[in-house]
JSON list of C-alpha atoms and ligand atoms in Angstrom, two decimals:
[
{"chain": "A", "resi": 819, "resn": "MET", "atom": "CA", "xyz": [-10.70, 8.02, 8.55]},
{"chain": "A", "resi": 820, "resn": "LYS", "atom": "CA", "xyz": [-7.75, 5.75, 8.95]},
{"chain": "A", "resi": 821, "resn": "ILE", "atom": "CA", "xyz": [-5.20, 4.29, 6.60]},
{"chain": "A", "resi": 822, "resn": "ILE", "atom": "CA", "xyz": [-4.35, 0.64, 7.14]},
{"chain": "A", "resi": 823, "resn": "CYS", "atom": "CA", "xyz": [-1.25, -0.72, 5.42]},
{"chain": "A", "resi": 824, "resn": "ILE", "atom": "CA", "xyz": [-0.39, -4.38, 4.92]},
{"chain": "A", "resi": 825, "resn": "GLY", "atom": "CA", "xyz": [3.29, -5.38, 4.99]},
{"chain": "A", "resi": 826, "resn": "ARG", "atom": "CA", "xyz": [4.88, -8.59, 3.75]},
{"chain": "A", "resi": 827, "resn": "ASN", "atom": "CA", "xyz": [2.15, -9.69, 1.31]},
{"chain": "A", "resi": 828, "resn": "PHE", "atom": "CA", "xyz": [4.32, -10.76, -1.66]},
{"chain": "A", "resi": 829, "resn": "LYS", "atom": "CA", "xyz": [6.92, -13.52, -1.36]},
{"chain": "A", "resi": 830, "resn": "ASN", "atom": "CA", "xyz": [9.55, -11.88, -3.53]},
{"chain": "A", "resi": 831, "resn": "HIS", "atom": "CA", "xyz": [9.27, -8.61, -1.62]},
{"chain": "A", "resi": 832, "resn": "ILE", "atom": "CA", "xyz": [9.71, -10.47, 1.68]},
{"chain": "A", "resi": 833, "resn": "LYS", "atom": "CA", "xyz": [12.90, -11.95, 0.22]},
{"chain": "A", "resi": 834, "resn": "GLU", "atom": "CA", "xyz": [14.30, -8.65, -1.05]},
{"chain": "A", "resi": 835, "resn": "LEU", "atom": "CA", "xyz": [13.99, -7.11, 2.42]},
{"chain": "A", "resi": 836, "resn": "ASN", "atom": "CA", "xyz": [15.02, -10.30, 4.31]},
{"chain": "A", "resi": 837, "resn": "SER", "atom": "CA", "xyz": [11.78, -10.13, 6.31]},
{"chain": "A", "resi": 838, "resn": "PRO", "atom": "CA", "xyz": [10.27, -13.12, 8.12]},
{"chain": "A", "resi": 839, "resn": "TYR", "atom": "CA", "xyz": [7.37, -14.91, 6.37]},
{"chain": "A", "resi": 840, "resn": "PRO", "atom": "CA", "xyz": [4.07, -13.91, 8.03]},
{"chain": "A", "resi": 841, "resn": "ASP", "atom": "CA", "xyz": [1.58, -16.34, 9.61]},
{"chain": "A", "resi": 842, "resn": "ASN", "atom": "CA", "xyz": [-1.11, -13.65, 9.47]},
{"chain": "A", "resi": 843, "resn": "PRO", "atom": "CA", "xyz": [-1.40, -10.31, 7.67]},
{"chain": "A", "resi": 844, "resn": "VAL", "atom": "CA", "xyz": [1.03, -7.77, 9.14]},
{"chain": "A", "resi": 845, "resn": "PHE", "atom": "CA", "xyz": [-0.54, -4.34, 9.36]},
{"chain": "A", "resi": 846, "resn": "PHE", "atom": "CA", "xyz": [0.27, -0.84, 10.55]},
{"chain": "A", "resi": 847, "resn": "LEU", "atom": "CA", "xyz": [-1.45, 2.56, 10.34]},
{"chain": "A", "resi": 848, "resn": "LYS", "atom": "CA", "xyz": [-0.80, 5.91, 8.77]},
{"chain": "A", "resi": 849, "resn": "PRO", "atom": "CA", "xyz": [-2.69, 9.04, 9.88]},
{"chain": "A", "resi": 850, "resn": "GLU", "atom": "CA", "xyz": [-4.95, 11.08, 7.57]},
{"chain": "A", "resi": 851, "resn": "SER", "atom": "CA", "xyz": [-2.24, 13.78, 7.52]},
{"chain": "A", "resi": 852, "resn": "ALA", "atom": "CA", "xyz": [-0.06, 11.35, 5.53]},
{"chain": "A", "resi": 853, "resn": "LEU", "atom": "CA", "xyz": [-2.31, 11.53, 2.46]},
{"chain": "A", "resi": 854, "resn": "LEU", "atom": "CA", "xyz": [-0.83, 12.96, -0.75]},
{"chain": "A", "resi": 855, "resn": "ARG", "atom": "CA", "xyz": [-3.65, 13.51, -3.25]},
{"chain": "A", "resi": 856, "resn": "ASN", "atom": "CA", "xyz": [-4.48, 15.05, -6.62]},
{"chain": "A", "resi": 857, "resn": "GLY", "atom": "CA", "xyz": [-1.12, 14.22, -8.18]},
{"chain": "A", "resi": 858, "resn": "ASN", "atom": "CA", "xyz": [0.68, 16.67, -5.93]},
{"chain": "A", "resi": 859, "resn": "ASP", "atom": "CA", "xyz": [4.48, 16.52, -5.85]},
{"chain": "A", "resi": 860, "resn": "PHE", "atom": "CA", "xyz": [6.29, 14.48, -3.20]},
{"chain": "A", "resi": 861, "resn": "TYR", "atom": "CA", "xyz": [9.05, 16.41, -1.42]},
{"chain": "A", "resi": 862, "resn": "ILE", "atom": "CA", "xyz": [11.88, 14.27, -0.04]},
{"chain": "A", "resi": 863, "resn": "PRO", "atom": "CA", "xyz": [11.92, 15.00, 3.73]},
{"chain": "A", "resi": 864, "resn": "ASP", "atom": "CA", "xyz": [15.20, 16.15, 5.25]},
{"chain": "A", "resi": 865, "resn": "PHE", "atom": "CA", "xyz": [15.25, 13.42, 7.92]},
{"chain": "A", "resi": 866, "resn": "SER", "atom": "CA", "xyz": [15.97, 10.55, 5.50]},
{"chain": "A", "resi": 867, "resn": "ASN", "atom": "CA", "xyz": [18.56, 9.73, 2.85]},
{"chain": "A", "resi": 868, "resn": "ASP", "atom": "CA", "xyz": [16.75, 6.62, 1.62]},
{"chain": "A", "resi": 869, "resn": "ILE", "atom": "CA", "xyz": [13.06, 7.19, 0.78]},
{"chain": "A", "resi": 870, "resn": "HIS", "atom": "CA", "xyz": [11.61, 4.22, -1.08]},
{"chain": "A", "resi": 871, "resn": "TYR", "atom": "CA", "xyz": [8.51, 3.90, -3.24]},
{"chain": "A", "resi": 872, "resn": "GLU", "atom": "CA", "xyz": [6.16, 0.94, -2.67]},
{"chain": "A", "resi": 873, "resn": "LEU", "atom": "CA", "xyz": [3.32, 0.67, -5.20]},
{"chain": "A", "resi": 874, "resn": "GLU", "atom": "CA", "xyz": [0.19, -0.96, -3.75]},
{"chain": "A", "resi": 875, "resn": "VAL", "atom": "CA", "xyz": [-3.45, -1.61, -4.67]},
{"chain": "A", "resi": 876, "resn": "VAL", "atom": "CA", "xyz": [-5.71, 0.39, -2.33]},
{"chain": "A", "resi": 877, "resn": "LEU", "atom": "CA", "xyz": [-9.24, -0.49, -1.25]},
{"chain": "A", "resi": 878, "resn": "LYS", "atom": "CA", "xyz": [-11.75, 2.11, -0.11]},
{"chain": "A", "resi": 879, "resn": "ILE", "atom": "CA", "xyz": [-14.12, 0.82, 2.59]},
{"chain": "A", "resi": 880, "resn": "ASN", "atom": "CA", "xyz": [-17.77, 1.64, 1.84]},
{"chain": "A", "resi": 881, "resn": "ARG", "atom": "CA", "xyz": [-19.59, 0.18, 4.87]},
{"chain": "A", "resi": 882, "resn": "LEU", "atom": "CA", "xyz": [-19.19, 0.09, 8.62]},
{"chain": "A", "resi": 883, "resn": "GLY", "atom": "CA", "xyz": [-17.94, -3.34, 9.63]},
{"chain": "A", "resi": 884, "resn": "LYS", "atom": "CA", "xyz": [-16.54, -5.30, 12.55]},
{"chain": "A", "resi": 885, "resn": "HIS", "atom": "CA", "xyz": [-15.71, -9.03, 12.80]},
{"chain": "A", "resi": 886, "resn": "ILE", "atom": "CA", "xyz": [-16.35, -9.37, 9.07]},
{"chain": "A", "resi": 887, "resn": "GLN", "atom": "CA", "xyz": [-16.37, -12.93, 7.83]},
{"chain": "A", "resi": 888, "resn": "GLU", "atom": "CA", "xyz": [-14.11, -13.58, 4.86]},
{"chain": "A", "resi": 889, "resn": "LYS", "atom": "CA", "xyz": [-17.04, -14.74, 2.75]},
{"chain": "A", "resi": 890, "resn": "PHE", "atom": "CA", "xyz": [-18.77, -11.36, 3.19]},
{"chain": "A", "resi": 891, "resn": "ALA", "atom": "CA", "xyz": [-15.65, -9.15, 2.89]},
{"chain": "A", "resi": 892, "resn": "ARG", "atom": "CA", "xyz": [-16.24, -8.46, -0.81]},
{"chain": "A", "resi": 893, "resn": "ASP", "atom": "CA", "xyz": [-19.31, -6.40, 0.15]},
{"chain": "A", "resi": 894, "resn": "TYR", "atom": "CA", "xyz": [-17.18, -3.86, 2.05]},
{"chain": "A", "resi": 895, "resn": "TYR", "atom": "CA", "xyz": [-15.48, -2.12, -0.89]},
{"chain": "A", "resi": 896, "resn": "ASP", "atom": "CA", "xyz": [-16.50, -1.17, -4.40]},
{"chain": "A", "resi": 897, "resn": "GLU", "atom": "CA", "xyz": [-13.67, 1.10, -5.47]},
{"chain": "A", "resi": 898, "resn": "VAL", "atom": "CA", "xyz": [-9.94, 0.50, -5.82]},
{"chain": "A", "resi": 899, "resn": "SER", "atom": "CA", "xyz": [-6.96, 2.67, -6.65]},
{"chain": "A", "resi": 900, "resn": "LEU", "atom": "CA", "xyz": [-3.20, 2.59, -6.54]},
{"chain": "A", "resi": 901, "resn": "GLY", "atom": "CA", "xyz": [-1.17, 4.19, -3.81]},
{"chain": "A", "resi": 902, "resn": "ILE", "atom": "CA", "xyz": [2.48, 4.66, -3.00]},
{"chain": "A", "resi": 903, "resn": "ASP", "atom": "CA", "xyz": [3.53, 3.77, 0.54]},
{"chain": "A", "resi": 904, "resn": "PHE", "atom": "CA", "xyz": [6.54, 6.03, 0.80]},
{"chain": "A", "resi": 905, "resn": "THR", "atom": "CA", "xyz": [8.99, 4.61, 3.36]},
{"chain": "A", "resi": 906, "resn": "ALA", "atom": "CA", "xyz": [12.10, 6.04, 4.98]},
{"chain": "A", "resi": 907, "resn": "ARG", "atom": "CA", "xyz": [13.98, 2.75, 4.65]},
{"chain": "A", "resi": 908, "resn": "ASP", "atom": "CA", "xyz": [17.03, 3.94, 6.56]},
{"chain": "A", "resi": 909, "resn": "ILE", "atom": "CA", "xyz": [14.91, 4.87, 9.58]},
{"chain": "A", "resi": 910, "resn": "GLN", "atom": "CA", "xyz": [12.75, 1.76, 9.30]},
{"chain": "A", "resi": 911, "resn": "GLN", "atom": "CA", "xyz": [15.85, -0.42, 9.38]},
{"chain": "A", "resi": 912, "resn": "LYS", "atom": "CA", "xyz": [17.04, 1.23, 12.59]},
{"chain": "A", "resi": 913, "resn": "CYS", "atom": "CA", "xyz": [13.57, 0.80, 14.13]},
{"chain": "A", "resi": 914, "resn": "LYS", "atom": "CA", "xyz": [13.59, -2.90, 13.23]},
{"chain": "A", "resi": 915, "resn": "GLU", "atom": "CA", "xyz": [17.06, -3.40, 14.68]},
{"chain": "A", "resi": 916, "resn": "LYS", "atom": "CA", "xyz": [16.02, -1.80, 17.95]},
{"chain": "A", "resi": 917, "resn": "GLY", "atom": "CA", "xyz": [12.60, -3.51, 18.06]},
{"chain": "A", "resi": 918, "resn": "LEU", "atom": "CA", "xyz": [10.88, -0.13, 17.98]},
{"chain": "A", "resi": 919, "resn": "PRO", "atom": "CA", "xyz": [7.61, 0.81, 16.23]},
{"chain": "A", "resi": 920, "resn": "TRP", "atom": "CA", "xyz": [7.93, 1.92, 12.59]},
{"chain": "A", "resi": 921, "resn": "GLU", "atom": "CA", "xyz": [5.76, 5.00, 12.56]},
{"chain": "A", "resi": 922, "resn": "ILE", "atom": "CA", "xyz": [8.41, 7.61, 12.01]},
{"chain": "A", "resi": 923, "resn": "SER", "atom": "CA", "xyz": [9.55, 5.77, 8.89]},
{"chain": "A", "resi": 924, "resn": "LYS", "atom": "CA", "xyz": [6.06, 5.14, 7.52]},
{"chain": "A", "resi": 925, "resn": "ALA", "atom": "CA", "xyz": [3.52, 7.67, 8.77]},
{"chain": "A", "resi": 926, "resn": "PHE", "atom": "CA", "xyz": [5.13, 11.02, 8.01]},
{"chain": "A", "resi": 927, "resn": "ASP", "atom": "CA", "xyz": [3.38, 13.77, 5.99]},
{"chain": "A", "resi": 928, "resn": "SER", "atom": "CA", "xyz": [2.77, 12.85, 2.32]},
{"chain": "A", "resi": 929, "resn": "SER", "atom": "CA", "xyz": [3.86, 9.21, 2.89]},
{"chain": "A", "resi": 930, "resn": "ALA", "atom": "CA", "xyz": [0.51, 7.88, 1.65]},
{"chain": "A", "resi": 931, "resn": "ALA", "atom": "CA", "xyz": [0.16, 8.91, -2.00]},
{"chain": "A", "resi": 932, "resn": "ILE", "atom": "CA", "xyz": [-3.21, 7.98, -3.45]},
{"chain": "A", "resi": 933, "resn": "GLY", "atom": "CA", "xyz": [-4.42, 7.93, -7.03]},
{"chain": "A", "resi": 934, "resn": "ASP", "atom": "CA", "xyz": [-7.82, 8.07, -8.71]},
{"chain": "A", "resi": 935, "resn": "PHE", "atom": "CA", "xyz": [-10.38, 5.48, -7.60]},
{"chain": "A", "resi": 936, "resn": "ILE", "atom": "CA", "xyz": [-12.22, 3.33, -10.12]},
{"chain": "A", "resi": 937, "resn": "PRO", "atom": "CA", "xyz": [-15.25, 1.09, -9.59]},
{"chain": "A", "resi": 938, "resn": "VAL", "atom": "CA", "xyz": [-14.21, -2.48, -8.92]},
{"chain": "A", "resi": 939, "resn": "ASP", "atom": "CA", "xyz": [-17.21, -4.18, -10.47]},
{"chain": "A", "resi": 940, "resn": "LYS", "atom": "CA", "xyz": [-15.67, -3.54, -13.86]},
{"chain": "A", "resi": 941, "resn": "LEU", "atom": "CA", "xyz": [-12.69, -5.69, -12.95]},
{"chain": "A", "resi": 942, "resn": "GLU", "atom": "CA", "xyz": [-12.24, -9.22, -11.87]},
{"chain": "A", "resi": 943, "resn": "VAL", "atom": "CA", "xyz": [-10.71, -8.49, -8.51]},
{"chain": "A", "resi": 944, "resn": "GLY", "atom": "CA", "xyz": [-8.42, -11.52, -8.25]},
{"chain": "A", "resi": 945, "resn": "LYS", "atom": "CA", "xyz": [-6.96, -10.88, -11.70]},
{"chain": "A", "resi": 946, "resn": "ILE", "atom": "CA", "xyz": [-5.94, -7.22, -11.26]},
{"chain": "A", "resi": 947, "resn": "ASN", "atom": "CA", "xyz": [-2.44, -6.54, -12.63]},
{"chain": "A", "resi": 948, "resn": "PHE", "atom": "CA", "xyz": [-0.51, -3.47, -11.64]},
{"chain": "A", "resi": 949, "resn": "HIS", "atom": "CA", "xyz": [2.85, -1.95, -12.40]},
{"chain": "A", "resi": 950, "resn": "LEU", "atom": "CA", "xyz": [4.98, 1.09, -11.63]},
{"chain": "A", "resi": 951, "resn": "LEU", "atom": "CA", "xyz": [7.14, 3.08, -14.00]},
{"chain": "A", "resi": 952, "resn": "LYS", "atom": "CA", "xyz": [10.04, 5.07, -12.60]},
{"chain": "A", "resi": 953, "resn": "ASN", "atom": "CA", "xyz": [11.19, 7.50, -15.28]},
{"chain": "A", "resi": 954, "resn": "ASN", "atom": "CA", "xyz": [9.48, 5.37, -17.95]},
{"chain": "A", "resi": 955, "resn": "GLU", "atom": "CA", "xyz": [11.15, 2.11, -16.83]},
{"chain": "A", "resi": 956, "resn": "VAL", "atom": "CA", "xyz": [9.12, -0.70, -15.22]},
{"chain": "A", "resi": 957, "resn": "VAL", "atom": "CA", "xyz": [10.36, -1.22, -11.66]},
{"chain": "A", "resi": 958, "resn": "GLN", "atom": "CA", "xyz": [7.46, -3.08, -10.06]},
{"chain": "A", "resi": 959, "resn": "LYS", "atom": "CA", "xyz": [4.98, -5.42, -11.75]},
{"chain": "A", "resi": 960, "resn": "ALA", "atom": "CA", "xyz": [2.62, -7.94, -10.17]},
{"chain": "A", "resi": 961, "resn": "SER", "atom": "CA", "xyz": [-0.80, -9.56, -10.08]},
{"chain": "A", "resi": 962, "resn": "VAL", "atom": "CA", "xyz": [-3.18, -9.49, -7.15]},
{"chain": "A", "resi": 963, "resn": "SER", "atom": "CA", "xyz": [-3.32, -13.28, -7.57]},
{"chain": "A", "resi": 964, "resn": "GLU", "atom": "CA", "xyz": [0.27, -13.48, -6.26]},
{"chain": "A", "resi": 965, "resn": "MET", "atom": "CA", "xyz": [-0.66, -11.99, -2.86]},
{"chain": "A", "resi": 966, "resn": "ILE", "atom": "CA", "xyz": [-0.13, -14.19, 0.17]},
{"chain": "A", "resi": 967, "resn": "PHE", "atom": "CA", "xyz": [-3.31, -12.76, 1.81]},
{"chain": "A", "resi": 968, "resn": "SER", "atom": "CA", "xyz": [-6.26, -11.89, -0.42]},
{"chain": "A", "resi": 969, "resn": "PHE", "atom": "CA", "xyz": [-8.27, -8.68, -0.14]},
{"chain": "A", "resi": 970, "resn": "ASP", "atom": "CA", "xyz": [-11.03, -10.65, 1.59]},
{"chain": "A", "resi": 971, "resn": "LYS", "atom": "CA", "xyz": [-8.64, -12.24, 4.07]},
{"chain": "A", "resi": 972, "resn": "ILE", "atom": "CA", "xyz": [-7.12, -8.84, 4.88]},
{"chain": "A", "resi": 973, "resn": "ILE", "atom": "CA", "xyz": [-10.52, -7.20, 5.50]},
{"chain": "A", "resi": 974, "resn": "SER", "atom": "CA", "xyz": [-11.62, -10.10, 7.67]},
{"chain": "A", "resi": 975, "resn": "TYR", "atom": "CA", "xyz": [-8.42, -10.17, 9.68]},
{"chain": "A", "resi": 976, "resn": "VAL", "atom": "CA", "xyz": [-8.11, -6.42, 10.28]},
{"chain": "A", "resi": 977, "resn": "SER", "atom": "CA", "xyz": [-11.79, -6.11, 11.24]},
{"chain": "A", "resi": 978, "resn": "GLN", "atom": "CA", "xyz": [-11.30, -8.60, 14.06]},
{"chain": "A", "resi": 979, "resn": "TYR", "atom": "CA", "xyz": [-9.22, -5.91, 15.80]},
{"chain": "A", "resi": 980, "resn": "MET", "atom": "CA", "xyz": [-10.46, -2.57, 14.36]},
{"chain": "A", "resi": 981, "resn": "THR", "atom": "CA", "xyz": [-13.87, -1.46, 13.25]},
{"chain": "A", "resi": 982, "resn": "LEU", "atom": "CA", "xyz": [-13.71, -0.49, 9.59]},
{"chain": "A", "resi": 983, "resn": "LYS", "atom": "CA", "xyz": [-15.50, 2.73, 8.72]},
{"chain": "A", "resi": 984, "resn": "ILE", "atom": "CA", "xyz": [-16.70, 4.33, 5.50]},
{"chain": "A", "resi": 985, "resn": "GLY", "atom": "CA", "xyz": [-13.77, 5.99, 3.74]},
{"chain": "A", "resi": 986, "resn": "ASP", "atom": "CA", "xyz": [-11.02, 4.01, 5.45]},
{"chain": "A", "resi": 987, "resn": "LEU", "atom": "CA", "xyz": [-8.25, 3.03, 3.04]},
{"chain": "A", "resi": 988, "resn": "ILE", "atom": "CA", "xyz": [-6.39, -0.28, 2.98]},
{"chain": "A", "resi": 989, "resn": "TYR", "atom": "CA", "xyz": [-2.97, -0.41, 1.24]},
{"chain": "A", "resi": 990, "resn": "THR", "atom": "CA", "xyz": [-2.72, -4.10, 0.43]},
{"chain": "A", "resi": 991, "resn": "GLY", "atom": "CA", "xyz": [1.04, -4.63, 0.21]},
{"chain": "A", "resi": 992, "resn": "THR", "atom": "CA", "xyz": [3.83, -4.07, -2.29]},
{"chain": "A", "resi": 993, "resn": "PRO", "atom": "CA", "xyz": [5.53, -6.56, -4.64]},
{"chain": "A", "resi": 994, "resn": "GLU", "atom": "CA", "xyz": [9.28, -6.81, -5.25]},
{"chain": "A", "resi": 995, "resn": "GLY", "atom": "CA", "xyz": [11.20, -4.03, -6.93]},
{"chain": "A", "resi": 996, "resn": "VAL", "atom": "CA", "xyz": [10.99, -1.34, -4.23]},
{"chain": "A", "resi": 997, "resn": "GLY", "atom": "CA", "xyz": [13.74, 1.27, -4.48]},
{"chain": "A", "resi": 998, "resn": "LYS", "atom": "CA", "xyz": [15.00, 4.71, -3.69]},
{"chain": "A", "resi": 999, "resn": "VAL", "atom": "CA", "xyz": [13.59, 7.91, -5.14]},
{"chain": "A", "resi": 1000, "resn": "GLU", "atom": "CA", "xyz": [15.73, 10.88, -6.11]},
{"chain": "A", "resi": 1001, "resn": "ILE", "atom": "CA", "xyz": [14.79, 14.48, -6.85]},
{"chain": "A", "resi": 1002, "resn": "GLY", "atom": "CA", "xyz": [13.57, 14.70, -10.42]},
{"chain": "A", "resi": 1003, "resn": "ASP", "atom": "CA", "xyz": [12.15, 11.15, -10.59]},
{"chain": "A", "resi": 1004, "resn": "ASN", "atom": "CA", "xyz": [8.66, 10.57, -11.96]},
{"chain": "A", "resi": 1005, "resn": "LEU", "atom": "CA", "xyz": [6.55, 7.67, -10.69]},
{"chain": "A", "resi": 1006, "resn": "THR", "atom": "CA", "xyz": [3.54, 6.44, -12.68]},
{"chain": "A", "resi": 1007, "resn": "GLY", "atom": "CA", "xyz": [1.30, 3.60, -11.54]},
{"chain": "A", "resi": 1008, "resn": "PHE", "atom": "CA", "xyz": [-0.98, 1.54, -13.77]},
{"chain": "A", "resi": 1009, "resn": "LEU", "atom": "CA", "xyz": [-3.83, -0.81, -12.83]},
{"chain": "A", "resi": 1010, "resn": "ASN", "atom": "CA", "xyz": [-4.62, -3.16, -15.72]},
{"chain": "A", "resi": 1011, "resn": "ASP", "atom": "CA", "xyz": [-2.80, -0.68, -17.97]},
{"chain": "A", "resi": 1012, "resn": "LYS", "atom": "CA", "xyz": [-4.94, 2.26, -16.82]},
{"chain": "A", "resi": 1013, "resn": "GLU", "atom": "CA", "xyz": [-2.88, 5.11, -15.38]},
{"chain": "A", "resi": 1014, "resn": "LEU", "atom": "CA", "xyz": [-4.20, 5.94, -11.88]},
{"chain": "A", "resi": 1015, "resn": "ILE", "atom": "CA", "xyz": [-1.33, 7.72, -10.15]},
{"chain": "A", "resi": 1016, "resn": "LYS", "atom": "CA", "xyz": [1.48, 10.01, -11.21]},
{"chain": "A", "resi": 1017, "resn": "ILE", "atom": "CA", "xyz": [3.89, 11.67, -8.77]},
{"chain": "A", "resi": 1018, "resn": "SER", "atom": "CA", "xyz": [6.92, 13.87, -9.31]},
{"chain": "A", "resi": 1019, "resn": "ILE", "atom": "CA", "xyz": [9.67, 13.75, -6.72]},
{"chain": "A", "resi": 1020, "resn": "LYS", "atom": "CA", "xyz": [11.00, 17.15, -5.62]},
{"chain": "B", "resi": 1945, "resn": "MG", "atom": "MG1", "xyz": [4.01, -1.05, 1.92]}
]
């Protein structure tokens, strides 16, 4: 399986990182070895002094698909969850400055935390709200309706380049409020007020 991550999908997050506004979805990959499951602890790696959380809605692909038209994209997932796209912001910044790929800042072990999946037919997809608590304080809060590129647009766009396979995960982008984690922090993500992910930072 592969993990596809969308960057720059919320206007206020683009502003907070001074990133350019995208004409099309910006995406990158994480390997399967990046997955952090079952509420396991996240250990801050020794190569970074600035690991950030990025809470994102995650889609699980349930059908093989290539060149998927936007109007059919909704048929390619039926479960969603929340994930945290852990990012070594200090290393990412250096990569950006040098025009290098981002992988070492984004694809390291445990950088793709994933929560419990829930069926999506119980929700109105475009109206999903989600928020992240860091130590019981709200640090990120958004609605899927605020995304620049919808789930369907993302699936359609990515599948023009890469065949989507059953079990692939798509992290659909983070809203504003990203920030640094410290040892002892607790991160808890809610989708429509349902707790789906909880991670302790070690
Ligand atoms: Mg992200």
